[in-house]
PDB file of C-alpha atoms in Angstrom:
ATOM      1  CA  MET A   1     221.190 155.822-109.303  1.00 49.00           C
ATOM      2  CA  ARG A   2     223.842 156.657-106.744  1.00 53.00           C
ATOM      3  CA  LYS A   3     221.250 156.954-103.984  1.00 51.00           C
ATOM      4  CA  ALA A   4     219.601 153.701-105.087  1.00 52.00           C
ATOM      5  CA  ALA A   5     222.925 151.881-104.875  1.00 51.00           C
ATOM      6  CA  ALA A   6     223.992 153.438-101.581  1.00 51.00           C
ATOM      7  CA  VAL A   7     221.600 151.483 -99.338  1.00 44.00           C
ATOM      8  CA  PRO A   8     222.370 147.972-100.613  1.00 53.00           C
ATOM      9  CA  LEU A   9     226.095 148.738-100.675  1.00 41.00           C
ATOM     10  CA  SER A  10     225.904 149.975 -97.081  1.00 45.00           C
ATOM     11  CA  LEU A  11     224.031 146.841 -96.038  1.00 42.00           C
ATOM     12  CA  LEU A  12     226.607 144.707 -97.802  1.00 46.00           C
ATOM     13  CA  GLY A  13     229.395 146.538 -96.014  1.00 51.00           C
ATOM     14  CA  LEU A  14     227.709 146.053 -92.644  1.00 48.00           C
ATOM     15  CA  GLY A  15     227.195 142.381 -93.393  1.00 50.00           C
ATOM     16  CA  LEU A  16     230.834 141.865 -94.311  1.00 50.00           C
ATOM     17  CA  ALA A  17     231.974 143.760 -91.229  1.00 60.00           C
ATOM     18  CA  GLY A  18     229.678 141.649 -89.050  1.00 60.00           C
ATOM     19  CA  LEU A  19     230.953 138.448 -90.610  1.00 66.00           C
ATOM     20  CA  GLY A  20     234.550 139.518 -90.072  1.00 72.00           C
ATOM     21  CA  TYR A  21     233.824 140.345 -86.438  1.00 84.00           C
ATOM     22  CA  ALA A  22     232.005 137.050 -85.862  1.00 84.00           C
ATOM     23  CA  SER A  23     234.648 134.870 -87.497  1.00 80.00           C
ATOM     24  CA  VAL A  24     237.855 136.640 -86.471  1.00 84.00           C
ATOM     25  CA  VAL A  25     237.194 138.662 -83.329  1.00 91.00           C
ATOM     26  CA  GLU A  26     234.401 137.105 -81.267  1.00 93.00           C
ATOM     27  CA  ARG A  27     235.298 133.527 -82.195  1.00 93.00           C
ATOM     28  CA  ASN A  28     238.683 134.080 -80.508  1.00 95.00           C
ATOM     29  CA  TRP A  29     237.501 136.289 -77.622  1.00 95.00           C
ATOM     30  CA  PHE A  30     237.543 133.580 -74.956  1.00 98.00           C
ATOM     31  CA  ARG A  31     235.913 134.240 -71.613  1.00 98.00           C
ATOM     32  CA  LEU A  32     235.791 132.582 -68.212  1.00 98.00           C
ATOM     33  CA  ARG A  33     232.351 132.717 -66.630  1.00 98.00           C
ATOM     34  CA  ARG A  34     231.871 132.177 -62.907  1.00 98.00           C
ATOM     35  CA  PHE A  35     228.862 130.968 -60.949  1.00 98.00           C
ATOM     36  CA  ASP A  36     228.276 130.008 -57.325  1.00 98.00           C
ATOM     37  CA  VAL A  37     226.077 126.917 -56.992  1.00 98.00           C
ATOM     38  CA  PRO A  38     224.469 126.375 -53.548  1.00 98.00           C
ATOM     39  CA  VAL A  39     224.456 122.598 -53.602  1.00 98.00           C
ATOM     40  CA  LEU A  40     226.549 121.469 -50.603  1.00 98.00           C
ATOM     41  CA  GLU A  41     225.597 120.706 -47.030  1.00 96.00           C
ATOM     42  CA  ARG A  42     226.212 123.418 -44.445  1.00 95.00           C
ATOM     43  CA  GLY A  43     229.736 123.485 -43.113  1.00 94.00           C
ATOM     44  CA  ARG A  44     231.332 122.118 -46.260  1.00 96.00           C
ATOM     45  CA  ARG A  45     234.332 123.832 -47.818  1.00 96.00           C
ATOM     46  CA  PRO A  46     233.593 125.353 -51.252  1.00 97.00           C
ATOM     47  CA  VAL A  47     234.756 123.250 -54.189  1.00 97.00           C
ATOM     48  CA  ARG A  48     235.632 124.613 -57.641  1.00 98.00           C
ATOM     49  CA  VAL A  49     234.596 122.762 -60.800  1.00 98.00           C
ATOM     50  CA  LEU A  50     235.969 123.843 -64.187  1.00 98.00           C
ATOM     51  CA  HIS A  51     233.472 123.009 -66.937  1.00 99.00           C
ATOM     52  CA  LEU A  52     234.896 122.721 -70.455  1.00 98.00           C
ATOM     53  CA  SER A  53     232.900 121.847 -73.553  1.00 98.00           C
ATOM     54  CA  ASP A  54     232.794 121.957 -77.345  1.00 98.00           C
ATOM     55  CA  LEU A  55     236.364 122.893 -78.200  1.00 98.00           C
ATOM     56  CA  HIS A  56     235.948 121.350 -81.687  1.00 97.00           C
ATOM     57  CA  LEU A  57     239.706 121.540 -81.801  1.00 97.00           C
ATOM     58  CA  THR A  58     241.802 121.463 -84.946  1.00 97.00           C
ATOM     59  CA  PRO A  59     245.612 121.290 -84.674  1.00 96.00           C
ATOM     60  CA  ARG A  60     246.308 124.891 -85.689  1.00 94.00           C
ATOM     61  CA  ARG A  61     243.956 126.702 -83.303  1.00 96.00           C
ATOM     62  CA  THR A  62     246.901 128.065 -81.344  1.00 97.00           C
ATOM     63  CA  MET A  63     244.992 130.854 -79.578  1.00 97.00           C
ATOM     64  CA  LEU A  64     242.417 128.396 -78.240  1.00 98.00           C
ATOM     65  CA  ILE A  65     245.078 125.882 -77.199  1.00 98.00           C
ATOM     66  CA  ASN A  66     247.054 128.512 -75.294  1.00 98.00           C
ATOM     67  CA  TRP A  67     243.956 129.928 -73.618  1.00 98.00           C
ATOM     68  CA  VAL A  68     242.890 126.491 -72.377  1.00 98.00           C
ATOM     69  CA  ARG A  69     246.403 125.896 -71.071  1.00 98.00           C
ATOM     70  CA  SER A  70     246.161 129.140 -69.101  1.00 98.00           C
ATOM     71  CA  LEU A  71     243.210 127.696 -67.157  1.00 98.00           C
ATOM     72  CA  GLY A  72     245.627 125.492 -65.246  1.00 98.00           C
ATOM     73  CA  ALA A  73     246.395 128.537 -63.090  1.00 98.00           C
ATOM     74  CA  LEU A  74     242.867 128.256 -61.639  1.00 98.00           C
ATOM     75  CA  GLU A  75     243.841 124.979 -59.912  1.00 98.00           C
ATOM     76  CA  PRO A  76     240.270 123.635 -59.952  1.00 98.00           C
ATOM     77  CA  ASP A  77     239.279 120.783 -57.657  1.00 98.00           C
ATOM     78  CA  LEU A  78     237.588 118.986 -60.562  1.00 98.00           C
ATOM     79  CA  VAL A  79     237.549 119.371 -64.365  1.00 98.00           C
ATOM     80  CA  VAL A  80     234.525 118.191 -66.351  1.00 98.00           C
ATOM     81  CA  ASN A  81     234.719 117.955 -70.150  1.00 99.00           C
ATOM     82  CA  THR A  82     231.278 117.509 -71.708  1.00 98.00           C
ATOM     83  CA  GLY A  83     232.441 116.556 -75.183  1.00 98.00           C
ATOM     84  CA  ASP A  84     232.893 117.637 -78.800  1.00 98.00           C
ATOM     85  CA  SER A  85     236.560 118.109 -77.988  1.00 98.00           C
ATOM     86  CA  ILE A  86     237.993 117.504 -81.464  1.00 98.00           C
ATOM     87  CA  ALA A  87     237.070 118.203 -85.084  1.00 96.00           C
ATOM     88  CA  HIS A  88     240.059 116.819 -86.991  1.00 96.00           C
ATOM     89  CA  PRO A  89     241.702 113.387 -87.313  1.00 97.00           C
ATOM     90  CA  GLU A  90     245.027 114.753 -86.046  1.00 97.00           C
ATOM     91  CA  ALA A  91     243.663 116.877 -83.195  1.00 98.00           C
ATOM     92  CA  VAL A  92     244.178 114.514 -80.237  1.00 98.00           C
ATOM     93  CA  PRO A  93     247.823 115.505 -79.537  1.00 98.00           C
ATOM     94  CA  ALA A  94     246.843 119.180 -79.730  1.00 98.00           C
ATOM     95  CA  LEU A  95     243.967 118.608 -77.328  1.00 98.00           C
ATOM     96  CA  LEU A  96     246.118 116.749 -74.812  1.00 98.00           C
ATOM     97  CA  HIS A  97     248.673 119.568 -75.055  1.00 98.00           C
ATOM     98  CA  ALA A  98     245.906 122.107 -74.364  1.00 98.00           C
ATOM     99  CA  LEU A  99     244.655 120.101 -71.383  1.00 98.00           C
ATOM    100  CA  GLU A 100     248.108 119.216 -70.052  1.00 98.00           C
ATOM    101  CA  PRO A 101     248.123 121.762 -67.171  1.00 98.00           C
ATOM    102  CA  LEU A 102     244.711 120.400 -66.068  1.00 98.00           C
ATOM    103  CA  LEU A 103     245.237 116.667 -66.480  1.00 98.00           C
ATOM    104  CA  SER A 104     246.872 116.365 -63.061  1.00 97.00           C
ATOM    105  CA  ARG A 105     243.575 117.485 -61.508  1.00 98.00           C
ATOM    106  CA  PRO A 106     240.679 115.060 -60.955  1.00 98.00           C
ATOM    107  CA  GLY A 107     238.647 114.954 -64.162  1.00 98.00           C
ATOM    108  CA  LEU A 108     235.647 113.452 -65.939  1.00 98.00           C
ATOM    109  CA  PHE A 109     234.651 113.325 -69.594  1.00 98.00           C
ATOM    110  CA  VAL A 110     231.911 112.247 -71.952  1.00 98.00           C
ATOM    111  CA  TYR A 111     231.878 112.253 -75.732  1.00 98.00           C
ATOM    112  CA  GLY A 112     229.940 114.416 -78.134  1.00 98.00           C
ATOM    113  CA  SER A 113     229.046 113.471 -81.684  1.00 96.00           C
ATOM    114  CA  ASN A 114     231.991 115.423 -83.106  1.00 95.00           C
ATOM    115  CA  ASP A 115     234.428 113.328 -81.100  1.00 98.00           C
ATOM    116  CA  LEU A 116     233.347 110.416 -83.300  1.00 97.00           C
ATOM    117  CA  TYR A 117     232.245 112.031 -86.558  1.00 96.00           C
ATOM    118  CA  ALA A 118     234.072 114.782 -88.409  1.00 92.00           C
ATOM    119  CA  PRO A 119     231.838 117.693 -89.407  1.00 83.00           C
ATOM    120  CA  PRO A 120     230.826 117.390 -93.054  1.00 77.00           C
ATOM    121  CA  ALA A 121     232.958 119.451 -95.406  1.00 66.00           C
ATOM    122  CA  GLU A 122     229.891 120.289 -97.437  1.00 54.00           C
ATOM    123  CA  GLU A 123     228.387 122.140 -94.484  1.00 47.00           C
ATOM    124  CA  PRO A 124     227.413 125.444 -96.106  1.00 44.00           C
ATOM    125  CA  GLY A 125     228.873 128.766 -95.046  1.00 41.00           C
ATOM    126  CA  PRO A 126     229.971 131.376 -94.485  1.00 40.00           C
ATOM    127  CA  LEU A 127     227.201 131.843 -91.930  1.00 44.00           C
ATOM    128  CA  PRO A 128     226.609 128.529 -90.154  1.00 47.00           C
ATOM    129  CA  LEU A 129     222.829 128.479 -90.362  1.00 52.00           C
ATOM    130  CA  ALA A 130     222.721 124.799 -91.281  1.00 51.00           C
ATOM    131  CA  HIS A 131     224.920 124.001 -88.280  1.00 51.00           C
ATOM    132  CA  LEU A 132     222.220 125.419 -86.014  1.00 56.00           C
ATOM    133  CA  GLN A 133     219.691 122.793 -87.085  1.00 58.00           C
ATOM    134  CA  GLU A 134     219.373 119.278 -85.729  1.00 63.00           C
ATOM    135  CA  ARG A 135     220.522 116.535 -88.080  1.00 67.00           C
ATOM    136  CA  PRO A 136     220.069 112.753 -88.132  1.00 72.00           C
ATOM    137  CA  PRO A 137     222.993 110.669 -86.852  1.00 75.00           C
ATOM    138  CA  PRO A 138     225.594 109.877 -89.542  1.00 82.00           C
ATOM    139  CA  ALA A 139     225.055 106.575 -91.314  1.00 79.00           C
ATOM    140  CA  HIS A 140     228.793 105.858 -91.728  1.00 85.00           C
ATOM    141  CA  PRO A 141     231.103 104.465 -89.005  1.00 91.00           C
ATOM    142  CA  PRO A 142     233.007 106.933 -86.789  1.00 95.00           C
ATOM    143  CA  ASN A 143     235.828 108.649 -88.663  1.00 95.00           C
ATOM    144  CA  LEU A 144     237.572 110.504 -85.829  1.00 97.00           C
ATOM    145  CA  PRO A 145     240.009 108.925 -83.308  1.00 98.00           C
ATOM    146  CA  TRP A 146     237.596 108.908 -80.364  1.00 98.00           C
ATOM    147  CA  GLU A 147     239.251 105.866 -78.786  1.00 98.00           C
ATOM    148  CA  GLU A 148     242.643 107.602 -78.852  1.00 98.00           C
ATOM    149  CA  LEU A 149     240.999 110.711 -77.425  1.00 98.00           C
ATOM    150  CA  GLY A 150     239.445 108.814 -74.524  1.00 98.00           C
ATOM    151  CA  ALA A 151     242.585 106.782 -73.870  1.00 98.00           C
ATOM    152  CA  GLY A 152     244.670 109.947 -73.708  1.00 98.00           C
ATOM    153  CA  MET A 153     242.502 111.512 -71.026  1.00 98.00           C
ATOM    154  CA  ALA A 154     241.992 108.252 -69.128  1.00 98.00           C
ATOM    155  CA  ALA A 155     245.761 107.619 -69.059  1.00 98.00           C
ATOM    156  CA  GLU A 156     246.097 110.780 -66.945  1.00 97.00           C
ATOM    157  CA  GLY A 157     243.423 109.617 -64.515  1.00 97.00           C
ATOM    158  CA  TRP A 158     240.294 111.275 -65.912  1.00 98.00           C
ATOM    159  CA  LEU A 159     237.203 109.066 -65.707  1.00 98.00           C
ATOM    160  CA  ASP A 160     235.330 108.008 -68.839  1.00 98.00           C
ATOM    161  CA  MET A 161     231.695 108.629 -67.863  1.00 98.00           C
ATOM    162  CA  ASN A 162     229.952 107.482 -71.049  1.00 98.00           C
ATOM    163  CA  ASN A 163     226.930 105.434 -69.906  1.00 98.00           C
ATOM    164  CA  THR A 164     228.423 104.586 -66.531  1.00 98.00           C
ATOM    165  CA  THR A 165     228.597 105.572 -62.859  1.00 98.00           C
ATOM    166  CA  ALA A 166     231.545 106.209 -60.546  1.00 98.00           C
ATOM    167  CA  ARG A 167     232.623 107.628 -57.198  1.00 98.00           C
ATOM    168  CA  ILE A 168     235.404 110.191 -57.072  1.00 98.00           C
ATOM    169  CA  LYS A 169     237.108 112.178 -54.328  1.00 97.00           C
ATOM    170  CA  VAL A 170     236.970 115.923 -55.006  1.00 97.00           C
ATOM    171  CA  GLY A 171     238.585 118.020 -52.305  1.00 92.00           C
ATOM    172  CA  ASP A 172     236.812 116.974 -49.105  1.00 91.00           C
ATOM    173  CA  LEU A 173     233.821 115.595 -50.995  1.00 97.00           C
ATOM    174  CA  ASP A 174     232.799 112.067 -51.875  1.00 98.00           C
ATOM    175  CA  VAL A 175     231.106 112.617 -55.259  1.00 98.00           C
ATOM    176  CA  ALA A 176     228.775 110.144 -56.974  1.00 98.00           C
ATOM    177  CA  VAL A 177     228.760 110.649 -60.744  1.00 98.00           C
ATOM    178  CA  ALA A 178     226.527 109.300 -63.490  1.00 98.00           C
ATOM    179  CA  GLY A 179     227.220 110.059 -67.129  1.00 98.00           C
ATOM    180  CA  ILE A 180     225.716 109.274 -70.495  1.00 98.00           C
ATOM    181  CA  HIS A 181     226.976 109.278 -74.071  1.00 98.00           C
ATOM    182  CA  ASP A 182     225.625 111.740 -76.625  1.00 98.00           C
ATOM    183  CA  SER A 183     221.869 111.648 -77.175  1.00 96.00           C
ATOM    184  CA  HIS A 184     222.378 113.703 -80.346  1.00 91.00           C
ATOM    185  CA  ILE A 185     223.592 110.523 -82.078  1.00 95.00           C
ATOM    186  CA  ASN A 186     221.379 108.134 -80.101  1.00 96.00           C
ATOM    187  CA  ARG A 187     224.229 106.694 -78.019  1.00 97.00           C
ATOM    188  CA  ASP A 188     222.805 107.701 -74.645  1.00 98.00           C
ATOM    189  CA  ARG A 189     221.768 104.741 -72.498  1.00 98.00           C
ATOM    190  CA  TYR A 190     220.234 106.199 -69.377  1.00 98.00           C
ATOM    191  CA  ASP A 191     218.774 102.827 -68.382  1.00 98.00           C
ATOM    192  CA  VAL A 192     222.350 101.635 -67.735  1.00 98.00           C
ATOM    193  CA  VAL A 193     222.863 104.282 -65.031  1.00 98.00           C
ATOM    194  CA  ALA A 194     219.247 104.563 -63.852  1.00 98.00           C
ATOM    195  CA  GLY A 195     218.299 104.258 -60.206  1.00 98.00           C
ATOM    196  CA  PRO A 196     218.520 106.367 -57.070  1.00 98.00           C
ATOM    197  CA  ALA A 197     221.803 108.212 -56.725  1.00 98.00           C
ATOM    198  CA  PRO A 198     223.826 107.111 -53.673  1.00 98.00           C
ATOM    199  CA  ALA A 199     222.312 108.872 -50.681  1.00 96.00           C
ATOM    200  CA  ASP A 200     225.581 108.747 -48.722  1.00 97.00           C
ATOM    201  CA  ALA A 201     227.495 110.839 -51.285  1.00 98.00           C
ATOM    202  CA  ASP A 202     228.344 114.448 -50.440  1.00 98.00           C
ATOM    203  CA  LEU A 203     227.459 115.483 -53.998  1.00 98.00           C
ATOM    204  CA  ARG A 204     225.551 113.742 -56.784  1.00 98.00           C
ATOM    205  CA  LEU A 205     226.650 114.894 -60.262  1.00 98.00           C
ATOM    206  CA  GLY A 206     225.104 114.101 -63.655  1.00 98.00           C
ATOM    207  CA  VAL A 207     227.167 114.597 -66.822  1.00 98.00           C
ATOM    208  CA  MET A 208     226.026 114.586 -70.466  1.00 98.00           C
ATOM    209  CA  HIS A 209     226.868 116.243 -73.766  1.00 98.00           C
ATOM    210  CA  SER A 210     223.466 117.321 -75.064  1.00 98.00           C
ATOM    211  CA  PRO A 211     220.973 118.772 -72.543  1.00 98.00           C
ATOM    212  CA  GLU A 212     217.937 116.755 -73.588  1.00 98.00           C
ATOM    213  CA  PRO A 213     215.060 117.327 -71.135  1.00 98.00           C
ATOM    214  CA  ARG A 214     214.082 113.633 -71.114  1.00 98.00           C
ATOM    215  CA  ASN A 215     217.497 112.719 -69.705  1.00 98.00           C
ATOM    216  CA  MET A 216     217.771 115.717 -67.393  1.00 98.00           C
ATOM    217  CA  THR A 217     214.387 114.848 -65.886  1.00 98.00           C
ATOM    218  CA  ARG A 218     215.564 111.318 -65.145  1.00 98.00           C
ATOM    219  CA  PHE A 219     218.820 112.569 -63.601  1.00 98.00           C
ATOM    220  CA  ALA A 220     216.876 114.926 -61.326  1.00 98.00           C
ATOM    221  CA  ALA A 221     214.311 112.254 -60.405  1.00 98.00           C
ATOM    222  CA  ASP A 222     217.161 109.904 -59.432  1.00 98.00           C
ATOM    223  CA  GLY A 223     218.516 112.518 -57.032  1.00 98.00           C
ATOM    224  CA  TYR A 224     221.413 114.074 -58.955  1.00 98.00           C
ATOM    225  CA  GLN A 225     221.863 117.610 -57.676  1.00 98.00           C
ATOM    226  CA  LEU A 226     224.020 119.223 -60.372  1.00 98.00           C
ATOM    227  CA  LEU A 227     223.800 118.486 -64.105  1.00 98.00           C
ATOM    228  CA  LEU A 228     226.469 119.566 -66.600  1.00 99.00           C
ATOM    229  CA  ALA A 229     226.044 119.679 -70.388  1.00 98.00           C
ATOM    230  CA  GLY A 230     227.256 121.470 -73.506  1.00 98.00           C
ATOM    231  CA  HIS A 231     226.404 120.964 -77.189  1.00 97.00           C
ATOM    232  CA  THR A 232     224.283 124.092 -77.744  1.00 97.00           C
ATOM    233  CA  HIS A 233     227.173 126.543 -78.338  1.00 96.00           C
ATOM    234  CA  GLY A 234     224.857 128.966 -76.523  1.00 96.00           C
ATOM    235  CA  GLY A 235     223.080 129.363 -79.851  1.00 95.00           C
ATOM    236  CA  GLN A 236     226.365 130.402 -81.558  1.00 93.00           C
ATOM    237  CA  LEU A 237     224.663 133.072 -83.682  1.00 91.00           C
ATOM    238  CA  CYS A 238     222.498 135.117 -81.348  1.00 94.00           C
ATOM    239  CA  VAL A 239     220.471 138.277 -81.709  1.00 93.00           C
ATOM    240  CA  PRO A 240     221.304 141.048 -79.218  1.00 93.00           C
ATOM    241  CA  PHE A 241     218.514 141.553 -76.641  1.00 91.00           C
ATOM    242  CA  TYR A 242     216.775 138.414 -77.977  1.00 94.00           C
ATOM    243  CA  GLY A 243     219.266 135.608 -77.540  1.00 94.00           C
ATOM    244  CA  ALA A 244     219.665 132.287 -79.289  1.00 95.00           C
ATOM    245  CA  LEU A 245     217.699 131.555 -82.418  1.00 93.00           C
ATOM    246  CA  VAL A 246     217.811 127.794 -81.859  1.00 92.00           C
ATOM    247  CA  THR A 247     219.278 125.345 -79.339  1.00 94.00           C
ATOM    248  CA  ASN A 248     220.045 122.336 -81.576  1.00 93.00           C
ATOM    249  CA  CYS A 249     218.386 120.032 -79.036  1.00 95.00           C
ATOM    250  CA  GLY A 250     215.248 119.791 -76.915  1.00 95.00           C
ATOM    251  CA  ILE A 251     216.126 122.412 -74.302  1.00 97.00           C
ATOM    252  CA  ASP A 252     214.333 125.765 -74.424  1.00 96.00           C
ATOM    253  CA  ARG A 253     216.081 128.927 -75.597  1.00 96.00           C
ATOM    254  CA  ALA A 254     216.016 130.525 -72.146  1.00 96.00           C
ATOM    255  CA  ARG A 255     218.382 127.835 -70.823  1.00 97.00           C
ATOM    256  CA  VAL A 256     220.614 127.493 -73.861  1.00 97.00           C
ATOM    257  CA  LYS A 257     223.619 128.487 -71.732  1.00 97.00           C
ATOM    258  CA  GLY A 258     224.453 129.337 -68.144  1.00 98.00           C
ATOM    259  CA  LEU A 259     223.099 128.240 -64.772  1.00 98.00           C
ATOM    260  CA  SER A 260     219.436 127.417 -64.276  1.00 98.00           C
ATOM    261  CA  ARG A 261     217.168 124.858 -62.617  1.00 98.00           C
ATOM    262  CA  HIS A 262     215.732 121.638 -63.963  1.00 98.00           C
ATOM    263  CA  ASP A 263     213.171 120.214 -61.575  1.00 98.00           C
ATOM    264  CA  SER A 264     215.034 119.666 -58.281  1.00 97.00           C
ATOM    265  CA  ALA A 265     218.508 119.898 -59.834  1.00 98.00           C
ATOM    266  CA  TRP A 266     220.838 122.702 -60.791  1.00 98.00           C
ATOM    267  CA  LEU A 267     221.751 122.713 -64.482  1.00 98.00           C
ATOM    268  CA  HIS A 268     224.752 124.313 -66.140  1.00 98.00           C
ATOM    269  CA  VAL A 269     224.914 124.388 -69.945  1.00 98.00           C
ATOM    270  CA  SER A 270     228.230 125.574 -71.355  1.00 98.00           C
ATOM    271  CA  ALA A 271     228.219 127.752 -74.457  1.00 97.00           C
ATOM    272  CA  GLY A 272     231.499 126.043 -75.310  1.00 98.00           C
ATOM    273  CA  LEU A 273     234.805 127.235 -76.664  1.00 98.00           C
ATOM    274  CA  GLY A 274     234.778 126.334 -80.337  1.00 96.00           C
ATOM    275  CA  THR A 275     232.819 126.041 -83.546  1.00 94.00           C
ATOM    276  CA  SER A 276     232.708 123.632 -86.435  1.00 89.00           C
ATOM    277  CA  PRO A 277     235.713 124.369 -88.688  1.00 89.00           C
ATOM    278  CA  TYR A 278     233.195 124.758 -91.512  1.00 87.00           C
ATOM    279  CA  ALA A 279     231.080 127.226 -89.534  1.00 86.00           C
ATOM    280  CA  PRO A 280     233.766 129.412 -87.901  1.00 92.00           C
ATOM    281  CA  ALA A 281     231.682 132.265 -86.526  1.00 93.00           C
ATOM    282  CA  ARG A 282     230.089 133.386 -83.284  1.00 94.00           C
ATOM    283  CA  PHE A 283     227.913 136.424 -82.807  1.00 92.00           C
ATOM    284  CA  ALA A 284     226.630 137.807 -79.472  1.00 94.00           C
ATOM    285  CA  CYS A 285     227.719 134.509 -77.917  1.00 95.00           C
ATOM    286  CA  PHE A 286     231.325 134.544 -76.740  1.00 96.00           C
ATOM    287  CA  PRO A 287     233.288 131.277 -76.477  1.00 98.00           C
ATOM    288  CA  GLU A 288     233.604 130.343 -72.829  1.00 98.00           C
ATOM    289  CA  ALA A 289     234.659 128.010 -70.085  1.00 98.00           C
ATOM    290  CA  THR A 290     233.007 128.159 -66.681  1.00 98.00           C
ATOM    291  CA  LEU A 291     234.305 127.968 -63.133  1.00 98.00           C
ATOM    292  CA  LEU A 292     231.509 126.715 -60.891  1.00 98.00           C
ATOM    293  CA  THR A 293     232.110 127.253 -57.175  1.00 98.00           C
ATOM    294  CA  LEU A 294     230.009 124.775 -55.228  1.00 98.00           C
ATOM    295  CA  VAL A 295     228.995 126.359 -51.926  1.00 98.00           C
ATOM    296  CA  PRO A 296     226.774 125.315 -48.993  1.00 98.00           C
ATOM    297  CA  ARG A 297     223.036 125.764 -49.251  1.00 95.00           C
ATOM    298  CA  ARG A 298     221.647 128.552 -47.111  1.00 87.00           C
TER     299      ARG A 298
END
């Protein structure tokens, strides 16, 4: 009887230890990833872009807030926030406090679904398997202060890139930007920004929350050279030596996070910094921000 009970008890112990690691240790083990992206013309000075995504911030996530504040020391030339910044009705002041050292830098943002809709409290746990599956858009009106969120960032000079285009000066570069709202809740309107990217720009940048191939293909076909997205959480619960189980959107597992190619464009998908407050675990997928150094093509 003792031997028969030993195996299941050992497995239970391992499971509890793994859950504790995923929800307490790895979830708060923030990392800064770095990539060089050869996208500039020869002779251009390198430019540094800080890509933030998926903070899913609640007011009491002090460790995350302080870590994001520490990124101000990087002094990036541009900050791009690809959405899902908040997860609580009272999180906007906390988010603006976290971003405060970066808000004096040129910046861009788009929304994710969780900037508009709070994650459902009935989302099952403790392992967030349901969170890893695509869901239909909520039927109810937005219940998070997305307008306050956008106004707070825009008041500091960051550009709202939801279904619009803009030109922005970044270091020595004249950058043409096109952005779309979140396709995960059917608010993307690529037709509004469609058309050839300005050929006279030094860099053509496409920004979105969810890396849906249908939109990425259109960005690349229109001449955008670098595409930035988030949403996937890098899989959030990954299997060592295998990777993400799902991507929660149309992109393939191999490109669920990091730097890759999509047609003629470079693509960076951030694994993000947070989790749903009702699915507070990460495994084999550290929370991250990314510093992209744009360098001349060889």
